[in-house]
PDB file of C-alpha atoms in Angstrom:
ATOM      1  CA  MET A   2      55.053   7.934  24.478  1.00  0.00           C
ATOM      2  CA  THR A   3      56.814   4.378  23.706  1.00  0.00           C
ATOM      3  CA  ALA A   4      57.900   3.219  20.550  1.00  0.00           C
ATOM      4  CA  THR A   5      55.144   0.447  20.849  1.00  0.00           C
ATOM      5  CA  ALA A   6      52.392   2.785  21.380  1.00  0.00           C
ATOM      6  CA  ALA A   7      52.944   5.135  18.826  1.00  0.00           C
ATOM      7  CA  PRO A   8      51.871   2.712  16.043  1.00  0.00           C
ATOM      8  CA  GLU A   9      48.916   1.749  18.028  1.00  0.00           C
ATOM      9  CA  LEU A  10      47.494   5.228  18.118  1.00  0.00           C
ATOM     10  CA  ALA A  11      48.088   5.689  14.305  1.00  0.00           C
ATOM     11  CA  ALA A  12      46.136   2.813  13.421  1.00  0.00           C
ATOM     12  CA  PRO A  13      42.462   2.944  12.176  1.00  0.00           C
ATOM     13  CA  PRO A  14      39.770   2.922  15.154  1.00  0.00           C
ATOM     14  CA  GLU A  15      38.538  -0.174  14.173  1.00  0.00           C
ATOM     15  CA  ARG A  16      41.997  -1.963  14.336  1.00  0.00           C
ATOM     16  CA  ARG A  17      42.642  -0.412  17.549  1.00  0.00           C
ATOM     17  CA  ALA A  18      39.387  -2.072  18.672  1.00  0.00           C
ATOM     18  CA  ALA A  19      40.313  -5.348  17.703  1.00  0.00           C
ATOM     19  CA  ALA A  20      43.480  -5.218  19.292  1.00  0.00           C
ATOM     20  CA  ARG A  21      42.012  -4.135  22.706  1.00  0.00           C
ATOM     21  CA  GLY A  22      39.518  -6.909  22.402  1.00  0.00           C
ATOM     22  CA  LEU A  23      42.161  -9.399  21.774  1.00  0.00           C
ATOM     23  CA  ALA A  24      44.378  -8.187  24.546  1.00  0.00           C
ATOM     24  CA  ARG A  25      40.968  -8.661  26.848  1.00  0.00           C
ATOM     25  CA  GLY A  26      40.783 -12.496  25.661  1.00  0.00           C
ATOM     26  CA  GLY A  27      37.784 -11.917  23.473  1.00  0.00           C
ATOM     27  CA  GLU A  28      36.903 -13.342  19.999  1.00  0.00           C
ATOM     28  CA  ARG A  29      38.499 -11.426  17.160  1.00  0.00           C
ATOM     29  CA  PRO A  30      35.405  -9.192  15.892  1.00  0.00           C
ATOM     30  CA  VAL A  31      34.289  -9.076  12.381  1.00  0.00           C
ATOM     31  CA  LEU A  32      36.017  -6.242  10.788  1.00  0.00           C
ATOM     32  CA  GLY A  33      36.062  -7.015   7.132  1.00  0.00           C
ATOM     33  CA  ARG A  34      33.157  -7.945   4.613  1.00  0.00           C
ATOM     34  CA  LEU A  35      32.268 -11.165   3.892  1.00  0.00           C
ATOM     35  CA  SER A  36      34.444 -13.177   1.635  1.00  0.00           C
ATOM     36  CA  VAL A  37      33.815 -13.064  -2.345  1.00  0.00           C
ATOM     37  CA  PRO A  38      32.120 -16.642  -2.501  1.00  0.00           C
ATOM     38  CA  TRP A  39      29.902 -15.561   0.461  1.00  0.00           C
ATOM     39  CA  ARG A  40      28.869 -12.467  -1.441  1.00  0.00           C
ATOM     40  CA  LEU A  41      28.470 -14.375  -4.894  1.00  0.00           C
ATOM     41  CA  LEU A  42      26.300 -16.613  -3.174  1.00  0.00           C
ATOM     42  CA  GLY A  43      24.006 -14.198  -1.478  1.00  0.00           C
ATOM     43  CA  GLY A  44      23.674 -12.064  -4.801  1.00  0.00           C
ATOM     44  CA  ALA A  45      22.803 -15.178  -6.542  1.00  0.00           C
ATOM     45  CA  LEU A  46      20.154 -16.189  -4.108  1.00  0.00           C
ATOM     46  CA  VAL A  47      18.866 -12.761  -4.056  1.00  0.00           C
ATOM     47  CA  VAL A  48      18.516 -12.653  -7.653  1.00  0.00           C
ATOM     48  CA  GLY A  49      16.859 -16.395  -7.917  1.00  0.00           C
ATOM     49  CA  LEU A  50      14.515 -15.043  -5.374  1.00  0.00           C
ATOM     50  CA  ALA A  51      13.343 -11.892  -7.357  1.00  0.00           C
ATOM     51  CA  LEU A  52      12.993 -14.006 -10.446  1.00  0.00           C
ATOM     52  CA  LEU A  53      10.797 -16.284  -8.935  1.00  0.00           C
ATOM     53  CA  TYR A  54       8.557 -13.720  -7.753  1.00  0.00           C
ATOM     54  CA  LEU A  55       8.658 -12.099 -10.915  1.00  0.00           C
ATOM     55  CA  LEU A  56       8.048 -15.131 -13.183  1.00  0.00           C
ATOM     56  CA  PRO A  57       4.351 -14.979 -12.751  1.00  0.00           C
ATOM     57  CA  PHE A  58       3.804 -11.341 -13.438  1.00  0.00           C
ATOM     58  CA  ALA A  59       6.138 -12.051 -16.877  1.00  0.00           C
ATOM     59  CA  ILE A  60       3.688 -14.885 -17.582  1.00  0.00           C
ATOM     60  CA  GLN A  61       0.876 -12.706 -17.465  1.00  0.00           C
ATOM     61  CA  ILE A  62       2.520  -9.729 -19.613  1.00  0.00           C
ATOM     62  CA  ALA A  63       3.330 -12.601 -22.138  1.00  0.00           C
ATOM     63  CA  THR A  64      -0.196 -14.155 -22.430  1.00  0.00           C
ATOM     64  CA  SER A  65      -1.688 -10.604 -22.626  1.00  0.00           C
ATOM     65  CA  PHE A  66       0.297 -10.522 -26.152  1.00  0.00           C
ATOM     66  CA  LYS A  67      -0.980 -14.102 -27.141  1.00  0.00           C
ATOM     67  CA  THR A  68      -4.051 -15.485 -28.992  1.00  0.00           C
ATOM     68  CA  ASP A  69      -6.477 -17.446 -27.396  1.00  0.00           C
ATOM     69  CA  PRO A  70      -5.661 -20.615 -28.753  1.00  0.00           C
ATOM     70  CA  GLU A  71      -2.001 -20.073 -28.131  1.00  0.00           C
ATOM     71  CA  ALA A  72      -2.645 -19.147 -24.692  1.00  0.00           C
ATOM     72  CA  ALA A  73      -4.397 -22.149 -24.082  1.00  0.00           C
ATOM     73  CA  SER A  74      -1.852 -24.627 -25.745  1.00  0.00           C
ATOM     74  CA  HIS A  75       1.174 -22.805 -24.327  1.00  0.00           C
ATOM     75  CA  PRO A  76       0.263 -21.129 -21.218  1.00  0.00           C
ATOM     76  CA  LEU A  77       3.640 -20.705 -19.735  1.00  0.00           C
ATOM     77  CA  ALA A  78       5.615 -19.437 -22.770  1.00  0.00           C
ATOM     78  CA  LEU A  79       7.569 -16.256 -21.957  1.00  0.00           C
ATOM     79  CA  TRP A  80       7.404 -15.248 -25.369  1.00  0.00           C
ATOM     80  CA  PRO A  81       4.309 -15.275 -27.824  1.00  0.00           C
ATOM     81  CA  THR A  82       4.809 -16.954 -31.054  1.00  0.00           C
ATOM     82  CA  THR A  83       2.459 -14.488 -32.872  1.00  0.00           C
ATOM     83  CA  PRO A  84       2.346 -11.256 -30.630  1.00  0.00           C
ATOM     84  CA  THR A  85      -0.837  -9.314 -30.926  1.00  0.00           C
ATOM     85  CA  THR A  86      -2.460  -6.374 -29.074  1.00  0.00           C
ATOM     86  CA  ALA A  87      -6.225  -7.708 -29.496  1.00  0.00           C
ATOM     87  CA  ALA A  88      -6.726  -7.853 -26.263  1.00  0.00           C
ATOM     88  CA  TYR A  89      -5.845  -4.426 -25.464  1.00  0.00           C
ATOM     89  CA  GLN A  90      -7.785  -3.197 -28.449  1.00  0.00           C
ATOM     90  CA  ARG A  91     -10.762  -4.856 -26.813  1.00  0.00           C
ATOM     91  CA  LEU A  92     -10.023  -3.688 -23.639  1.00  0.00           C
ATOM     92  CA  PHE A  93     -10.109   0.113 -24.400  1.00  0.00           C
ATOM     93  CA  GLY A  94     -13.006  -0.381 -27.054  1.00  0.00           C
ATOM     94  CA  ILE A  95     -10.815  -0.092 -30.283  1.00  0.00           C
ATOM     95  CA  ALA A  96     -11.940  -3.511 -31.599  1.00  0.00           C
ATOM     96  CA  GLN A  97     -15.628  -3.047 -32.497  1.00  0.00           C
ATOM     97  CA  ASP A  98     -16.305  -6.643 -34.059  1.00  0.00           C
ATOM     98  CA  GLU A  99     -16.683  -8.193 -30.519  1.00  0.00           C
ATOM     99  CA  ASP A 100     -18.487  -7.753 -27.328  1.00  0.00           C
ATOM    100  CA  SER A 101     -17.295  -4.929 -25.641  1.00  0.00           C
ATOM    101  CA  VAL A 102     -15.697  -4.966 -22.061  1.00  0.00           C
ATOM    102  CA  PRO A 103     -16.760  -2.005 -19.958  1.00  0.00           C
ATOM    103  CA  PHE A 104     -12.910  -1.816 -18.861  1.00  0.00           C
ATOM    104  CA  LEU A 105     -12.736   1.984 -18.929  1.00  0.00           C
ATOM    105  CA  ARG A 106     -15.765   2.312 -16.657  1.00  0.00           C
ATOM    106  CA  TRP A 107     -14.306  -0.045 -14.378  1.00  0.00           C
ATOM    107  CA  LEU A 108     -11.178   2.053 -14.345  1.00  0.00           C
ATOM    108  CA  GLY A 109     -13.074   5.452 -13.774  1.00  0.00           C
ATOM    109  CA  ASN A 110     -15.301   3.991 -10.730  1.00  0.00           C
ATOM    110  CA  SER A 111     -11.883   2.570  -9.345  1.00  0.00           C
ATOM    111  CA  ALA A 112      -9.982   6.014  -9.792  1.00  0.00           C
ATOM    112  CA  PHE A 113     -13.011   7.957  -8.613  1.00  0.00           C
ATOM    113  CA  VAL A 114     -13.372   6.079  -5.262  1.00  0.00           C
ATOM    114  CA  THR A 115     -10.100   5.601  -4.913  1.00  0.00           C
ATOM    115  CA  VAL A 116      -8.907   9.183  -4.842  1.00  0.00           C
ATOM    116  CA  VAL A 117     -11.533   9.967  -2.678  1.00  0.00           C
ATOM    117  CA  VAL A 118     -11.331   7.497   0.023  1.00  0.00           C
ATOM    118  CA  THR A 119      -7.730   8.214  -0.044  1.00  0.00           C
ATOM    119  CA  ALA A 120      -8.177  11.974   0.761  1.00  0.00           C
ATOM    120  CA  GLY A 121     -10.689  11.290   3.464  1.00  0.00           C
ATOM    121  CA  ARG A 122      -8.784   8.669   5.287  1.00  0.00           C
ATOM    122  CA  VAL A 123      -5.614  10.604   5.293  1.00  0.00           C
ATOM    123  CA  LEU A 124      -7.753  13.790   6.744  1.00  0.00           C
ATOM    124  CA  PHE A 125      -9.737  12.053   9.185  1.00  0.00           C
ATOM    125  CA  ASP A 126      -6.961   9.119  10.350  1.00  0.00           C
ATOM    126  CA  SER A 127      -4.570  12.139  10.752  1.00  0.00           C
ATOM    127  CA  MET A 128      -7.234  14.172  12.966  1.00  0.00           C
ATOM    128  CA  ALA A 129      -8.391  11.208  14.752  1.00  0.00           C
ATOM    129  CA  GLY A 130      -4.889   9.909  15.591  1.00  0.00           C
ATOM    130  CA  TYR A 131      -3.775  13.728  16.819  1.00  0.00           C
ATOM    131  CA  ALA A 132      -6.733  13.555  19.300  1.00  0.00           C
ATOM    132  CA  LEU A 133      -5.862  10.358  20.683  1.00  0.00           C
ATOM    133  CA  ALA A 134      -2.248  11.183  21.085  1.00  0.00           C
ATOM    134  CA  ARG A 135      -2.611  14.531  22.369  1.00  0.00           C
ATOM    135  CA  LEU A 136      -5.892  15.585  23.693  1.00  0.00           C
ATOM    136  CA  ARG A 137      -7.160  14.591  26.964  1.00  0.00           C
ATOM    137  CA  PHE A 138     -11.069  13.783  27.285  1.00  0.00           C
ATOM    138  CA  PRO A 139     -12.957  11.198  29.395  1.00  0.00           C
ATOM    139  CA  GLY A 140     -13.151   7.897  27.691  1.00  0.00           C
ATOM    140  CA  ARG A 141      -9.929   8.268  25.686  1.00  0.00           C
ATOM    141  CA  ALA A 142      -8.653   4.975  26.994  1.00  0.00           C
ATOM    142  CA  LEU A 143     -11.589   3.261  26.298  1.00  0.00           C
ATOM    143  CA  LEU A 144     -11.855   4.739  22.800  1.00  0.00           C
ATOM    144  CA  PHE A 145      -8.170   3.497  21.945  1.00  0.00           C
ATOM    145  CA  ALA A 146      -8.885  -0.086  23.498  1.00  0.00           C
ATOM    146  CA  SER A 147     -12.312  -0.093  21.085  1.00  0.00           C
ATOM    147  CA  LEU A 148      -9.833   0.965  18.346  1.00  0.00           C
ATOM    148  CA  LEU A 149      -7.574  -1.847  18.712  1.00  0.00           C
ATOM    149  CA  ALA A 150     -10.804  -4.424  19.259  1.00  0.00           C
ATOM    150  CA  VAL A 151     -11.619  -3.088  15.827  1.00  0.00           C
ATOM    151  CA  MET A 152      -8.542  -4.126  14.296  1.00  0.00           C
ATOM    152  CA  ALA A 153      -8.649  -7.487  15.575  1.00  0.00           C
ATOM    153  CA  VAL A 154     -12.176  -8.256  14.096  1.00  0.00           C
ATOM    154  CA  PRO A 155     -12.034 -10.247  10.609  1.00  0.00           C
ATOM    155  CA  GLY A 156     -13.407  -7.923   7.942  1.00  0.00           C
ATOM    156  CA  ILE A 157     -15.482 -10.793   6.366  1.00  0.00           C
ATOM    157  CA  VAL A 158     -17.605 -10.919   9.693  1.00  0.00           C
ATOM    158  CA  LEU A 159     -18.853  -7.543   8.920  1.00  0.00           C
ATOM    159  CA  LEU A 160     -20.387  -8.045   5.446  1.00  0.00           C
ATOM    160  CA  ILE A 161     -23.709  -8.568   6.580  1.00  0.00           C
ATOM    161  CA  PRO A 162     -23.791  -5.771   9.081  1.00  0.00           C
ATOM    162  CA  LYS A 163     -22.500  -3.699   6.253  1.00  0.00           C
ATOM    163  CA  PHE A 164     -25.002  -4.621   4.194  1.00  0.00           C
ATOM    164  CA  LEU A 165     -27.915  -3.816   6.319  1.00  0.00           C
ATOM    165  CA  VAL A 166     -26.755  -0.436   7.519  1.00  0.00           C
ATOM    166  CA  LEU A 167     -26.381   0.394   3.716  1.00  0.00           C
ATOM    167  CA  LYS A 168     -29.688  -0.527   2.776  1.00  0.00           C
ATOM    168  CA  THR A 169     -31.263   0.959   5.976  1.00  0.00           C
ATOM    169  CA  PHE A 170     -29.807   4.394   5.169  1.00  0.00           C
ATOM    170  CA  GLY A 171     -30.825   4.228   1.313  1.00  0.00           C
ATOM    171  CA  LEU A 172     -26.940   4.059   0.316  1.00  0.00           C
ATOM    172  CA  PHE A 173     -26.894   0.879  -1.080  1.00  0.00           C
ATOM    173  CA  ASP A 174     -25.950   0.754  -4.719  1.00  0.00           C
ATOM    174  CA  THR A 175     -24.527   4.535  -4.678  1.00  0.00           C
ATOM    175  CA  TYR A 176     -21.206   5.934  -4.815  1.00  0.00           C
ATOM    176  CA  SER A 177     -21.556   7.263  -1.349  1.00  0.00           C
ATOM    177  CA  GLY A 178     -22.207   3.729   0.130  1.00  0.00           C
ATOM    178  CA  MET A 179     -19.097   2.735  -1.760  1.00  0.00           C
ATOM    179  CA  MET A 180     -17.079   5.472  -0.057  1.00  0.00           C
ATOM    180  CA  ILE A 181     -18.297   6.756   3.224  1.00  0.00           C
ATOM    181  CA  PRO A 182     -17.944   3.530   5.259  1.00  0.00           C
ATOM    182  CA  LEU A 183     -14.068   3.438   3.885  1.00  0.00           C
ATOM    183  CA  LEU A 184     -13.038   6.945   4.872  1.00  0.00           C
ATOM    184  CA  VAL A 185     -11.904   6.118   8.386  1.00  0.00           C
ATOM    185  CA  ASP A 186      -9.681   3.308   8.795  1.00  0.00           C
ATOM    186  CA  ALA A 187      -8.641   2.053  12.544  1.00  0.00           C
ATOM    187  CA  ALA A 188      -5.047   1.004  11.441  1.00  0.00           C
ATOM    188  CA  GLY A 189      -4.619   4.374  10.098  1.00  0.00           C
ATOM    189  CA  ILE A 190      -5.633   6.004  13.052  1.00  0.00           C
ATOM    190  CA  PHE A 191      -3.273   3.857  15.269  1.00  0.00           C
ATOM    191  CA  ILE A 192      -0.075   4.587  12.554  1.00  0.00           C
ATOM    192  CA  MET A 193      -1.064   8.645  13.393  1.00  0.00           C
ATOM    193  CA  LYS A 194      -1.295   8.129  16.770  1.00  0.00           C
ATOM    194  CA  GLN A 195       2.207   6.485  17.085  1.00  0.00           C
ATOM    195  CA  PHE A 196       3.898   8.885  14.752  1.00  0.00           C
ATOM    196  CA  PHE A 197       2.129  12.021  16.638  1.00  0.00           C
ATOM    197  CA  GLU A 198       3.292  10.530  20.257  1.00  0.00           C
ATOM    198  CA  SER A 199       6.973  10.821  18.768  1.00  0.00           C
ATOM    199  CA  VAL A 200       6.748  14.664  17.774  1.00  0.00           C
ATOM    200  CA  PRO A 201       8.370  16.766  20.667  1.00  0.00           C
ATOM    201  CA  ARG A 202       5.642  18.496  22.777  1.00  0.00           C
ATOM    202  CA  GLU A 203       8.015  21.274  23.185  1.00  0.00           C
ATOM    203  CA  VAL A 204       6.908  22.436  19.528  1.00  0.00           C
ATOM    204  CA  GLU A 205       3.298  22.185  20.478  1.00  0.00           C
ATOM    205  CA  GLU A 206       3.905  24.276  23.754  1.00  0.00           C
ATOM    206  CA  ALA A 207       5.883  26.886  21.842  1.00  0.00           C
ATOM    207  CA  ALA A 208       3.150  27.518  19.377  1.00  0.00           C
ATOM    208  CA  ARG A 209       0.614  27.429  22.605  1.00  0.00           C
ATOM    209  CA  ILE A 210       2.413  30.330  23.893  1.00  0.00           C
ATOM    210  CA  ASP A 211       2.284  32.150  20.655  1.00  0.00           C
ATOM    211  CA  GLY A 212      -1.466  31.893  20.755  1.00  0.00           C
ATOM    212  CA  ALA A 213      -2.195  29.012  18.445  1.00  0.00           C
ATOM    213  CA  GLY A 214      -5.351  26.814  19.507  1.00  0.00           C
ATOM    214  CA  VAL A 215      -5.577  23.037  18.947  1.00  0.00           C
ATOM    215  CA  VAL A 216      -6.854  23.358  15.183  1.00  0.00           C
ATOM    216  CA  ARG A 217      -3.721  25.736  14.295  1.00  0.00           C
ATOM    217  CA  ILE A 218      -1.015  23.710  15.969  1.00  0.00           C
ATOM    218  CA  TYR A 219      -2.639  20.145  14.500  1.00  0.00           C
ATOM    219  CA  TRP A 220      -2.748  21.786  10.870  1.00  0.00           C
ATOM    220  CA  SER A 221       0.327  24.203  10.741  1.00  0.00           C
ATOM    221  CA  VAL A 222       2.795  23.034  13.238  1.00  0.00           C
ATOM    222  CA  VAL A 223       2.404  19.119  13.777  1.00  0.00           C
ATOM    223  CA  LEU A 224       0.822  17.945  10.327  1.00  0.00           C
ATOM    224  CA  PRO A 225       3.770  19.018   8.382  1.00  0.00           C
ATOM    225  CA  MET A 226       6.111  17.125  10.459  1.00  0.00           C
ATOM    226  CA  ALA A 227       3.988  13.893   9.934  1.00  0.00           C
ATOM    227  CA  ARG A 228       5.075  13.907   6.309  1.00  0.00           C
ATOM    228  CA  PRO A 229       6.532  10.417   6.262  1.00  0.00           C
ATOM    229  CA  ALA A 230       3.641   8.992   8.309  1.00  0.00           C
ATOM    230  CA  LEU A 231       1.052  10.807   5.684  1.00  0.00           C
ATOM    231  CA  ILE A 232       2.943   9.195   2.730  1.00  0.00           C
ATOM    232  CA  THR A 233       2.716   5.845   4.300  1.00  0.00           C
ATOM    233  CA  LEU A 234      -1.020   6.455   5.183  1.00  0.00           C
ATOM    234  CA  THR A 235      -1.536   7.348   1.318  1.00  0.00           C
ATOM    235  CA  ILE A 236       0.244   4.368  -0.069  1.00  0.00           C
ATOM    236  CA  LEU A 237      -1.596   2.067   2.251  1.00  0.00           C
ATOM    237  CA  SER A 238      -4.963   3.671   1.634  1.00  0.00           C
ATOM    238  CA  PHE A 239      -4.434   3.789  -2.227  1.00  0.00           C
ATOM    239  CA  GLN A 240      -3.619   0.489  -2.243  1.00  0.00           C
ATOM    240  CA  GLY A 241      -6.267  -0.754  -0.185  1.00  0.00           C
ATOM    241  CA  SER A 242      -9.195   1.117  -1.662  1.00  0.00           C
ATOM    242  CA  TRP A 243      -7.978   0.230  -4.887  1.00  0.00           C
ATOM    243  CA  ASN A 244      -8.251  -3.152  -4.369  1.00  0.00           C
ATOM    244  CA  GLU A 245     -11.160  -3.440  -2.182  1.00  0.00           C
ATOM    245  CA  PHE A 246     -13.566  -6.293  -3.202  1.00  0.00           C
ATOM    246  CA  THR A 247     -15.631  -7.542  -0.421  1.00  0.00           C
ATOM    247  CA  HIS A 248     -17.064  -4.059   0.442  1.00  0.00           C
ATOM    248  CA  PHE A 249     -17.898  -3.245  -3.199  1.00  0.00           C
ATOM    249  CA  LEU A 250     -19.379  -6.501  -3.485  1.00  0.00           C
ATOM    250  CA  VAL A 251     -22.058  -5.958  -0.720  1.00  0.00           C
ATOM    251  CA  ALA A 252     -22.492  -2.313  -1.225  1.00  0.00           C
ATOM    252  CA  THR A 253     -23.462  -2.312  -5.316  1.00  0.00           C
ATOM    253  CA  GLN A 254     -25.625  -4.090  -7.759  1.00  0.00           C
ATOM    254  CA  SER A 255     -25.776  -2.281 -10.765  1.00  0.00           C
ATOM    255  CA  GLY A 256     -23.202  -2.651 -13.300  1.00  0.00           C
ATOM    256  CA  GLN A 257     -22.557   1.274 -13.556  1.00  0.00           C
ATOM    257  CA  TYR A 258     -20.859   1.125 -10.101  1.00  0.00           C
ATOM    258  CA  GLU A 259     -18.519  -1.994 -10.740  1.00  0.00           C
ATOM    259  CA  THR A 260     -14.769  -1.302 -10.214  1.00  0.00           C
ATOM    260  CA  LEU A 261     -11.586  -3.159 -11.453  1.00  0.00           C
ATOM    261  CA  THR A 262     -11.976  -5.656  -8.682  1.00  0.00           C
ATOM    262  CA  THR A 263     -15.941  -6.307  -9.261  1.00  0.00           C
ATOM    263  CA  GLY A 264     -15.853  -6.176 -12.898  1.00  0.00           C
ATOM    264  CA  LEU A 265     -12.559  -8.528 -13.129  1.00  0.00           C
ATOM    265  CA  ALA A 266     -14.097 -11.043 -10.951  1.00  0.00           C
ATOM    266  CA  ARG A 267     -17.413 -10.921 -12.938  1.00  0.00           C
ATOM    267  CA  PHE A 268     -15.405 -11.530 -16.029  1.00  0.00           C
ATOM    268  CA  VAL A 269     -13.153 -14.043 -14.681  1.00  0.00           C
ATOM    269  CA  SER A 270     -16.510 -16.157 -13.629  1.00  0.00           C
ATOM    270  CA  GLY A 271     -17.662 -16.074 -17.001  1.00  0.00           C
ATOM    271  CA  GLY A 272     -20.206 -13.095 -17.023  1.00  0.00           C
ATOM    272  CA  LEU A 273     -19.078 -11.165 -20.125  1.00  0.00           C
ATOM    273  CA  GLY A 274     -18.773 -14.137 -22.533  1.00  0.00           C
ATOM    274  CA  GLY A 275     -18.018 -17.875 -22.973  1.00  0.00           C
ATOM    275  CA  GLY A 276     -14.662 -19.250 -23.724  1.00  0.00           C
ATOM    276  CA  SER A 277     -11.512 -18.949 -21.520  1.00  0.00           C
ATOM    277  CA  GLN A 278     -10.168 -15.550 -23.137  1.00  0.00           C
ATOM    278  CA  TYR A 279      -6.716 -16.125 -21.116  1.00  0.00           C
ATOM    279  CA  PRO A 280      -5.270 -13.089 -22.951  1.00  0.00           C
ATOM    280  CA  LEU A 281      -7.919 -10.427 -22.160  1.00  0.00           C
ATOM    281  CA  LYS A 282      -8.228 -11.576 -18.780  1.00  0.00           C
ATOM    282  CA  LEU A 283      -4.496 -11.308 -18.225  1.00  0.00           C
ATOM    283  CA  ALA A 284      -4.217  -7.848 -19.838  1.00  0.00           C
ATOM    284  CA  ALA A 285      -6.793  -6.681 -17.525  1.00  0.00           C
ATOM    285  CA  ALA A 286      -5.251  -7.812 -14.600  1.00  0.00           C
ATOM    286  CA  ALA A 287      -1.936  -6.372 -15.499  1.00  0.00           C
ATOM    287  CA  LEU A 288      -3.558  -3.015 -16.142  1.00  0.00           C
ATOM    288  CA  SER A 289      -5.308  -2.998 -12.955  1.00  0.00           C
ATOM    289  CA  THR A 290      -1.866  -3.276 -11.384  1.00  0.00           C
ATOM    290  CA  VAL A 291      -0.321  -0.572 -12.679  1.00  0.00           C
ATOM    291  CA  PRO A 292      -1.297   2.676 -10.734  1.00  0.00           C
ATOM    292  CA  VAL A 293      -0.102   0.623  -7.416  1.00  0.00           C
ATOM    293  CA  ALA A 294       3.001  -0.452  -8.733  1.00  0.00           C
ATOM    294  CA  VAL A 295       3.644   3.134  -9.999  1.00  0.00           C
ATOM    295  CA  LEU A 296       2.669   4.887  -6.667  1.00  0.00           C
ATOM    296  CA  PHE A 297       4.545   2.413  -4.807  1.00  0.00           C
ATOM    297  CA  PHE A 298       8.047   2.721  -6.543  1.00  0.00           C
ATOM    298  CA  CYS A 299       7.871   6.514  -6.779  1.00  0.00           C
ATOM    299  CA  PHE A 300       7.291   6.546  -2.932  1.00  0.00           C
ATOM    300  CA  GLN A 301       9.331   3.673  -1.815  1.00  0.00           C
ATOM    301  CA  ARG A 302      11.716   5.397   0.203  1.00  0.00           C
ATOM    302  CA  HIS A 303       9.405   7.506   2.196  1.00  0.00           C
ATOM    303  CA  PHE A 304       7.343   4.279   2.541  1.00  0.00           C
ATOM    304  CA  VAL A 305      10.028   2.536   4.221  1.00  0.00           C
ATOM    305  CA  ARG A 306      11.099   5.489   6.376  1.00  0.00           C
ATOM    306  CA  GLY A 307       7.352   6.389   7.511  1.00  0.00           C
ATOM    307  CA  ALA A 308       6.794   2.793   8.163  1.00  0.00           C
ATOM    308  CA  GLY A 309       9.213   2.780  11.268  1.00  0.00           C
ATOM    309  CA  ALA A 310       8.588   6.845  12.171  1.00  0.00           C
ATOM    310  CA  GLY A 311       6.401   6.047  15.153  1.00  0.00           C
ATOM    311  CA  SER A 312       8.575   3.373  16.638  1.00  0.00           C
ATOM    312  CA  VAL A 313      10.993   5.950  18.195  1.00  0.00           C
ATOM    313  CA  LYS A 314       9.575   8.396  20.713  1.00  0.00           C
ATOM    314  CA  GLY A 315      11.267  11.836  20.562  1.00  0.00           C
TER     315      GLY A 315
END
């Protein structure tokens, strides 16, 4: 070994790759990190965009602690002059001197419907996704094509058919009519199908040799492996059913079935008293975003992992 070759072998692999690239006449590869000014500029840009997106939420929180006159005169102030919790007291029924806002009833209806719909979607979407990914039956390709076609149809065009179907079957203005049409979601089925197709078939074949049937393989073998996709589907289903508005608008009429979305819409339109009532409206809107935000931040790592889980085949 020559003396000139020894230092090259002792160098790190990145440096040796760079030297080989220069010897072949190529361009010098990017080895190090960005320079300090560029890193500072990128960090400042990210922080600026984050603050820009957080500004409306900060104004919302600040306004919820203002009085009605202050909210009307200084709507963009980020700190109330005289902080007050009157809006939250009225929402939770602590203040008895004003018209009551059925916020707790809206919250209870939203929580009940969201939990049932989320559980139903996770179960039925995973079952349908596994059937489309693994089972062979007549019309399977046509069924999957129909599923893709359903995903391409705007939801707004289905409002009148939904109302007519619910009215015909006696489900209008009931909890069943609010939940049953939402128990299965085409996008959720597609997500689960793509993930199940990435699961190695050898795992299922080994379970089949041991005598396990289709249901047993799905429930005990494949479903535990689909945890990232299930968490992704849970977050999307929870967020979608919690924020659902158009379906509840055509499925209910009585005030006892109002959710946070329909109740807040009636509240904002002036259905629960006159005046601007900006602090009260923004306090209700801020509270309605808390469950979804908490769920997303708790499972953010699993959500990002599961979002691309089905893109790589095993």
